[in-house]
Amino acid sequence: VGDLEATIASIYPNPSTNVFFITSTQHDLKMSVENMMGQKLNTQISANEGTYSIDLSSYTAGTYVLKIRNGDLLESHKLVLVK
């Protein structure tokens, strides 16, 4: 039996045309969206568990990285924005 990695959050839909939803049972999440060059475009902090949205409708189509931090845990997700 192999070890299963715990995930901080799940993201849907992916790809998306504008809004991504992040669902987590964790508290005190720090989320940031970066372009492929590592520039932060959007930052959000959530104090409670639940579902959050990130609207990327003002950005051009392409691939972005969502970084979610919970204490010492860091999780990265590729976001695909299509127009």
mmCIF file of N, CA and C in Angstrom:
data_model
loop_
_atom_site.group_PDB
_atom_site.id
_atom_site.type_symbol
_atom_site.label_atom_id
_atom_site.label_comp_id
_atom_site.label_asym_id
_atom_site.label_seq_id
_atom_site.Cartn_x
_atom_site.Cartn_y
_atom_site.Cartn_z
ATOM 1 N N VAL A 1 0.855 -1.179 0.000
ATOM 2 C CA VAL A 1 0.000 0.000 0.000
ATOM 3 C C VAL A 1 0.890 1.228 0.000
ATOM 4 N N GLY A 2 0.679 2.132 -0.980
ATOM 5 C CA GLY A 2 1.479 3.346 -1.083
ATOM 6 C C GLY A 2 0.887 4.464 -0.259
ATOM 7 N N ASP A 3 1.698 5.459 -0.027
ATOM 8 C CA ASP A 3 1.238 6.645 0.696
ATOM 9 C C ASP A 3 0.402 7.514 -0.229
ATOM 10 N N LEU A 4 -0.664 8.054 0.291
ATOM 11 C CA LEU A 4 -1.497 8.982 -0.458
ATOM 12 C C LEU A 4 -1.185 10.394 0.006
ATOM 13 N N GLU A 5 -0.986 11.291 -0.941
ATOM 14 C CA GLU A 5 -0.740 12.678 -0.583
ATOM 15 C C GLU A 5 -2.054 13.364 -0.243
ATOM 16 N N ALA A 6 -2.052 14.098 0.839
ATOM 17 C CA ALA A 6 -3.226 14.879 1.208
ATOM 18 C C ALA A 6 -3.239 16.146 0.368
ATOM 19 N N THR A 7 -4.401 16.519 -0.099
ATOM 20 C CA THR A 7 -4.498 17.758 -0.860
ATOM 21 C C THR A 7 -5.178 18.815 -0.014
ATOM 22 N N ILE A 8 -4.732 20.031 -0.185
ATOM 23 C CA ILE A 8 -5.297 21.155 0.557
ATOM 24 C C ILE A 8 -6.632 21.562 -0.047
ATOM 25 N N ALA A 9 -6.713 21.525 -1.390
ATOM 26 C CA ALA A 9 -7.911 22.036 -2.061
ATOM 27 C C ALA A 9 -8.121 21.334 -3.386
ATOM 28 N N SER A 10 -9.353 21.427 -3.883
ATOM 29 C CA SER A 10 -9.660 20.948 -5.230
ATOM 30 C C SER A 10 -10.164 22.143 -6.043
ATOM 31 N N ILE A 11 -9.846 22.112 -7.337
ATOM 32 C CA ILE A 11 -10.155 23.231 -8.223
ATOM 33 C C ILE A 11 -11.030 22.743 -9.374
ATOM 34 N N TYR A 12 -12.068 23.497 -9.691
ATOM 35 C CA TYR A 12 -12.937 23.165 -10.821
ATOM 36 C C TYR A 12 -13.584 24.428 -11.352
ATOM 37 N N PRO A 13 -14.066 24.505 -12.557
ATOM 38 C CA PRO A 13 -13.680 23.619 -13.666
ATOM 39 C C PRO A 13 -12.271 23.990 -14.125
ATOM 40 N N ASN A 14 -11.616 23.083 -14.724
ATOM 41 C CA ASN A 14 -10.262 23.341 -15.213
ATOM 42 C C ASN A 14 -10.037 22.473 -16.434
ATOM 43 N N PRO A 15 -10.052 23.059 -17.632
ATOM 44 C CA PRO A 15 -9.953 24.483 -17.957
ATOM 45 C C PRO A 15 -11.260 25.228 -17.719
ATOM 46 N N SER A 16 -11.125 26.562 -17.685
ATOM 47 C CA SER A 16 -12.278 27.441 -17.474
ATOM 48 C C SER A 16 -12.190 28.626 -18.424
ATOM 49 N N THR A 17 -13.343 29.244 -18.682
ATOM 50 C CA THR A 17 -13.357 30.429 -19.534
ATOM 51 C C THR A 17 -13.189 31.716 -18.728
ATOM 52 N N ASN A 18 -13.407 31.670 -17.406
ATOM 53 C CA ASN A 18 -13.211 32.880 -16.613
ATOM 54 C C ASN A 18 -13.063 32.650 -15.114
ATOM 55 N N VAL A 19 -13.924 31.857 -14.479
ATOM 56 C CA VAL A 19 -13.906 31.711 -13.023
ATOM 57 C C VAL A 19 -13.535 30.279 -12.636
ATOM 58 N N PHE A 20 -12.612 30.182 -11.679
ATOM 59 C CA PHE A 20 -12.227 28.897 -11.101
ATOM 60 C C PHE A 20 -12.750 28.863 -9.674
ATOM 61 N N PHE A 21 -13.226 27.705 -9.242
ATOM 62 C CA PHE A 21 -13.703 27.536 -7.877
ATOM 63 C C PHE A 21 -12.729 26.656 -7.115
ATOM 64 N N ILE A 22 -12.417 27.060 -5.894
ATOM 65 C CA ILE A 22 -11.500 26.333 -5.033
ATOM 66 C C ILE A 22 -12.296 25.873 -3.822
ATOM 67 N N THR A 23 -12.295 24.577 -3.566
ATOM 68 C CA THR A 23 -13.000 24.015 -2.419
ATOM 69 C C THR A 23 -11.984 23.408 -1.472
ATOM 70 N N SER A 24 -12.111 23.732 -0.179
ATOM 71 C CA SER A 24 -11.168 23.207 0.803
ATOM 72 C C SER A 24 -11.844 23.036 2.153
ATOM 73 N N THR A 25 -11.364 22.061 2.904
ATOM 74 C CA THR A 25 -11.822 21.858 4.276
ATOM 75 C C THR A 25 -10.803 22.432 5.253
ATOM 76 N N GLN A 26 -9.787 23.093 4.731
ATOM 77 C CA GLN A 26 -8.734 23.688 5.548
ATOM 78 C C GLN A 26 -9.072 25.136 5.907
ATOM 79 N N HIS A 27 -8.453 25.633 6.964
ATOM 80 C CA HIS A 27 -8.618 27.013 7.404
ATOM 81 C C HIS A 27 -7.357 27.801 7.106
ATOM 82 N N ASP A 28 -7.467 29.110 7.066
ATOM 83 C CA ASP A 28 -6.323 30.016 6.924
ATOM 84 C C ASP A 28 -5.488 29.726 5.677
ATOM 85 N N LEU A 29 -6.139 29.717 4.539
ATOM 86 C CA LEU A 29 -5.444 29.491 3.274
ATOM 87 C C LEU A 29 -4.989 30.820 2.684
ATOM 88 N N LYS A 30 -3.798 30.809 2.118
ATOM 89 C CA LYS A 30 -3.296 31.950 1.366
ATOM 90 C C LYS A 30 -3.148 31.478 -0.067
ATOM 91 N N MET A 31 -3.897 32.101 -0.979
ATOM 92 C CA MET A 31 -3.918 31.673 -2.375
ATOM 93 C C MET A 31 -3.377 32.789 -3.253
ATOM 94 N N SER A 32 -2.583 32.412 -4.237
ATOM 95 C CA SER A 32 -2.092 33.398 -5.193
ATOM 96 C C SER A 32 -2.072 32.774 -6.580
ATOM 97 N N VAL A 33 -2.375 33.609 -7.573
ATOM 98 C CA VAL A 33 -2.316 33.196 -8.972
ATOM 99 C C VAL A 33 -1.104 33.878 -9.580
ATOM 100 N N GLU A 34 -0.291 33.079 -10.280
ATOM 101 C CA GLU A 34 0.905 33.604 -10.920
ATOM 102 C C GLU A 34 0.887 33.248 -12.398
ATOM 103 N N ASN A 35 1.523 34.107 -13.195
ATOM 104 C CA ASN A 35 1.692 33.748 -14.599
ATOM 105 C C ASN A 35 2.882 32.789 -14.697
ATOM 106 N N MET A 36 3.191 32.339 -15.890
ATOM 107 C CA MET A 36 4.248 31.346 -16.050
ATOM 108 C C MET A 36 5.643 31.932 -15.813
ATOM 109 N N MET A 37 5.738 33.244 -15.663
ATOM 110 C CA MET A 37 7.023 33.873 -15.355
ATOM 111 C C MET A 37 7.169 34.131 -13.855
ATOM 112 N N GLY A 38 6.173 33.682 -13.057
ATOM 113 C CA GLY A 38 6.249 33.808 -11.606
ATOM 114 C C GLY A 38 5.750 35.123 -11.055
ATOM 115 N N GLN A 39 5.121 35.955 -11.882
ATOM 116 C CA GLN A 39 4.582 37.229 -11.407
ATOM 117 C C GLN A 39 3.218 37.007 -10.767
ATOM 118 N N LYS A 40 3.033 37.513 -9.537
ATOM 119 C CA LYS A 40 1.750 37.386 -8.852
ATOM 120 C C LYS A 40 0.731 38.303 -9.493
ATOM 121 N N LEU A 41 -0.421 37.738 -9.843
ATOM 122 C CA LEU A 41 -1.494 38.500 -10.476
ATOM 123 C C LEU A 41 -2.669 38.725 -9.542
ATOM 124 N N ASN A 42 -2.846 37.816 -8.588
ATOM 125 C CA ASN A 42 -4.028 37.830 -7.746
ATOM 126 C C ASN A 42 -3.661 37.154 -6.431
ATOM 127 N N THR A 43 -4.060 37.736 -5.297
ATOM 128 C CA THR A 43 -3.815 37.131 -3.989
ATOM 129 C C THR A 43 -5.105 37.169 -3.191
ATOM 130 N N GLN A 44 -5.356 36.089 -2.466
ATOM 131 C CA GLN A 44 -6.587 35.989 -1.681
ATOM 132 C C GLN A 44 -6.291 35.197 -0.415
ATOM 133 N N ILE A 45 -6.890 35.602 0.703
ATOM 134 C CA ILE A 45 -6.740 34.887 1.968
ATOM 135 C C ILE A 45 -8.117 34.446 2.425
ATOM 136 N N SER A 46 -8.215 33.173 2.828
ATOM 137 C CA SER A 46 -9.496 32.662 3.327
ATOM 138 C C SER A 46 -9.316 32.191 4.761
ATOM 139 N N ALA A 47 -10.174 32.644 5.644
ATOM 140 C CA ALA A 47 -10.071 32.287 7.054
ATOM 141 C C ALA A 47 -10.794 30.989 7.372
ATOM 142 N N ASN A 48 -11.804 30.645 6.581
ATOM 143 C CA ASN A 48 -12.635 29.485 6.883
ATOM 144 C C ASN A 48 -12.631 28.492 5.734
ATOM 145 N N GLU A 49 -13.058 27.279 6.035
ATOM 146 C CA GLU A 49 -13.213 26.284 4.978
ATOM 147 C C GLU A 49 -14.400 26.652 4.110
ATOM 148 N N GLY A 50 -14.440 26.098 2.910
ATOM 149 C CA GLY A 50 -15.565 26.393 2.036
ATOM 150 C C GLY A 50 -15.144 26.440 0.590
ATOM 151 N N THR A 51 -15.940 27.142 -0.212
ATOM 152 C CA THR A 51 -15.668 27.286 -1.638
ATOM 153 C C THR A 51 -15.420 28.757 -1.951
ATOM 154 N N TYR A 52 -14.350 28.998 -2.673
ATOM 155 C CA TYR A 52 -13.954 30.349 -3.051
ATOM 156 C C TYR A 52 -13.840 30.415 -4.560
ATOM 157 N N SER A 53 -13.952 31.604 -5.110
ATOM 158 C CA SER A 53 -13.819 31.751 -6.550
ATOM 159 C C SER A 53 -12.691 32.716 -6.874
ATOM 160 N N ILE A 54 -12.044 32.441 -7.989
ATOM 161 C CA ILE A 54 -11.027 33.334 -8.520
ATOM 162 C C ILE A 54 -11.423 33.645 -9.953
ATOM 163 N N ASP A 55 -11.654 34.925 -10.222
ATOM 164 C CA ASP A 55 -12.100 35.379 -11.535
ATOM 165 C C ASP A 55 -10.895 35.825 -12.348
ATOM 166 N N LEU A 56 -10.606 35.105 -13.421
ATOM 167 C CA LEU A 56 -9.499 35.452 -14.302
ATOM 168 C C LEU A 56 -9.998 35.960 -15.650
ATOM 169 N N SER A 57 -11.236 36.422 -15.707
ATOM 170 C CA SER A 57 -11.825 36.844 -16.976
ATOM 171 C C SER A 57 -11.092 38.031 -17.604
ATOM 172 N N SER A 58 -10.399 38.814 -16.807
ATOM 173 C CA SER A 58 -9.691 39.969 -17.359
ATOM 174 C C SER A 58 -8.292 39.611 -17.874
ATOM 175 N N TYR A 59 -7.887 38.353 -17.714
ATOM 176 C CA TYR A 59 -6.565 37.921 -18.172
ATOM 177 C C TYR A 59 -6.679 37.225 -19.524
ATOM 178 N N THR A 60 -5.580 37.185 -20.244
ATOM 179 C CA THR A 60 -5.562 36.526 -21.549
ATOM 180 C C THR A 60 -5.564 35.010 -21.367
ATOM 181 N N ALA A 61 -6.028 34.324 -22.403
ATOM 182 C CA ALA A 61 -6.033 32.859 -22.376
ATOM 183 C C ALA A 61 -4.613 32.359 -22.190
ATOM 184 N N GLY A 62 -4.482 31.275 -21.459
ATOM 185 C CA GLY A 62 -3.158 30.709 -21.233
ATOM 186 C C GLY A 62 -3.132 29.868 -19.983
ATOM 187 N N THR A 63 -1.933 29.543 -19.547
ATOM 188 C CA THR A 63 -1.725 28.704 -18.373
ATOM 189 C C THR A 63 -1.218 29.567 -17.225
ATOM 190 N N TYR A 64 -1.809 29.370 -16.059
ATOM 191 C CA TYR A 64 -1.444 30.089 -14.849
ATOM 192 C C TYR A 64 -1.199 29.068 -13.748
ATOM 193 N N VAL A 65 -0.581 29.518 -12.662
ATOM 194 C CA VAL A 65 -0.309 28.632 -11.533
ATOM 195 C C VAL A 65 -1.021 29.184 -10.306
ATOM 196 N N LEU A 66 -1.815 28.336 -9.661
ATOM 197 C CA LEU A 66 -2.469 28.677 -8.399
ATOM 198 C C LEU A 66 -1.646 28.050 -7.286
ATOM 199 N N LYS A 67 -1.133 28.885 -6.387
ATOM 200 C CA LYS A 67 -0.379 28.393 -5.238
ATOM 201 C C LYS A 67 -1.230 28.581 -3.995
ATOM 202 N N ILE A 68 -1.380 27.508 -3.243
ATOM 203 C CA ILE A 68 -2.189 27.532 -2.029
ATOM 204 C C ILE A 68 -1.290 27.134 -0.864
ATOM 205 N N ARG A 69 -1.219 27.999 0.127
ATOM 206 C CA ARG A 69 -0.391 27.730 1.301
ATOM 207 C C ARG A 69 -1.283 27.607 2.527
ATOM 208 N N ASN A 70 -0.988 26.600 3.322
ATOM 209 C CA ASN A 70 -1.660 26.384 4.598
ATOM 210 C C ASN A 70 -0.565 26.061 5.603
ATOM 211 N N GLY A 71 -0.141 27.081 6.348
ATOM 212 C CA GLY A 71 0.977 26.890 7.273
ATOM 213 C C GLY A 71 2.237 26.555 6.492
ATOM 214 N N ASP A 72 2.832 25.403 6.780
ATOM 215 C CA ASP A 72 4.051 24.972 6.097
ATOM 216 C C ASP A 72 3.767 24.199 4.822
ATOM 217 N N LEU A 73 2.500 23.879 4.557
ATOM 218 C CA LEU A 73 2.147 23.122 3.351
ATOM 219 C C LEU A 73 1.941 24.062 2.178
ATOM 220 N N LEU A 74 2.508 23.702 1.036
ATOM 221 C CA LEU A 74 2.329 24.483 -0.185
ATOM 222 C C LEU A 74 1.902 23.540 -1.297
ATOM 223 N N GLU A 75 0.844 23.933 -1.986
ATOM 224 C CA GLU A 75 0.315 23.106 -3.077
ATOM 225 C C GLU A 75 0.192 23.995 -4.309
ATOM 226 N N SER A 76 0.591 23.488 -5.459
ATOM 227 C CA SER A 76 0.482 24.226 -6.718
ATOM 228 C C SER A 76 -0.443 23.497 -7.675
ATOM 229 N N HIS A 77 -1.252 24.264 -8.383
ATOM 230 C CA HIS A 77 -2.177 23.715 -9.377
ATOM 231 C C HIS A 77 -2.041 24.519 -10.653
ATOM 232 N N LYS A 78 -2.034 23.829 -11.774
ATOM 233 C CA LYS A 78 -2.024 24.506 -13.066
ATOM 234 C C LYS A 78 -3.451 24.869 -13.438
ATOM 235 N N LEU A 79 -3.676 26.134 -13.778
ATOM 236 C CA LEU A 79 -4.977 26.610 -14.227
ATOM 237 C C LEU A 79 -4.894 26.898 -15.714
ATOM 238 N N VAL A 80 -5.848 26.397 -16.485
ATOM 239 C CA VAL A 80 -5.869 26.643 -17.923
ATOM 240 C C VAL A 80 -7.074 27.540 -18.212
ATOM 241 N N LEU A 81 -6.773 28.733 -18.698
ATOM 242 C CA LEU A 81 -7.800 29.707 -19.045
ATOM 243 C C LEU A 81 -7.989 29.730 -20.548
ATOM 244 N N VAL A 82 -9.218 29.456 -20.991
ATOM 245 C CA VAL A 82 -9.514 29.428 -22.429
ATOM 246 C C VAL A 82 -10.520 30.524 -22.732
ATOM 247 N N LYS A 83 -10.461 31.071 -23.923
ATOM 248 C CA LYS A 83 -11.390 32.152 -24.321
ATOM 249 C C LYS A 83 -12.173 31.712 -25.536
#
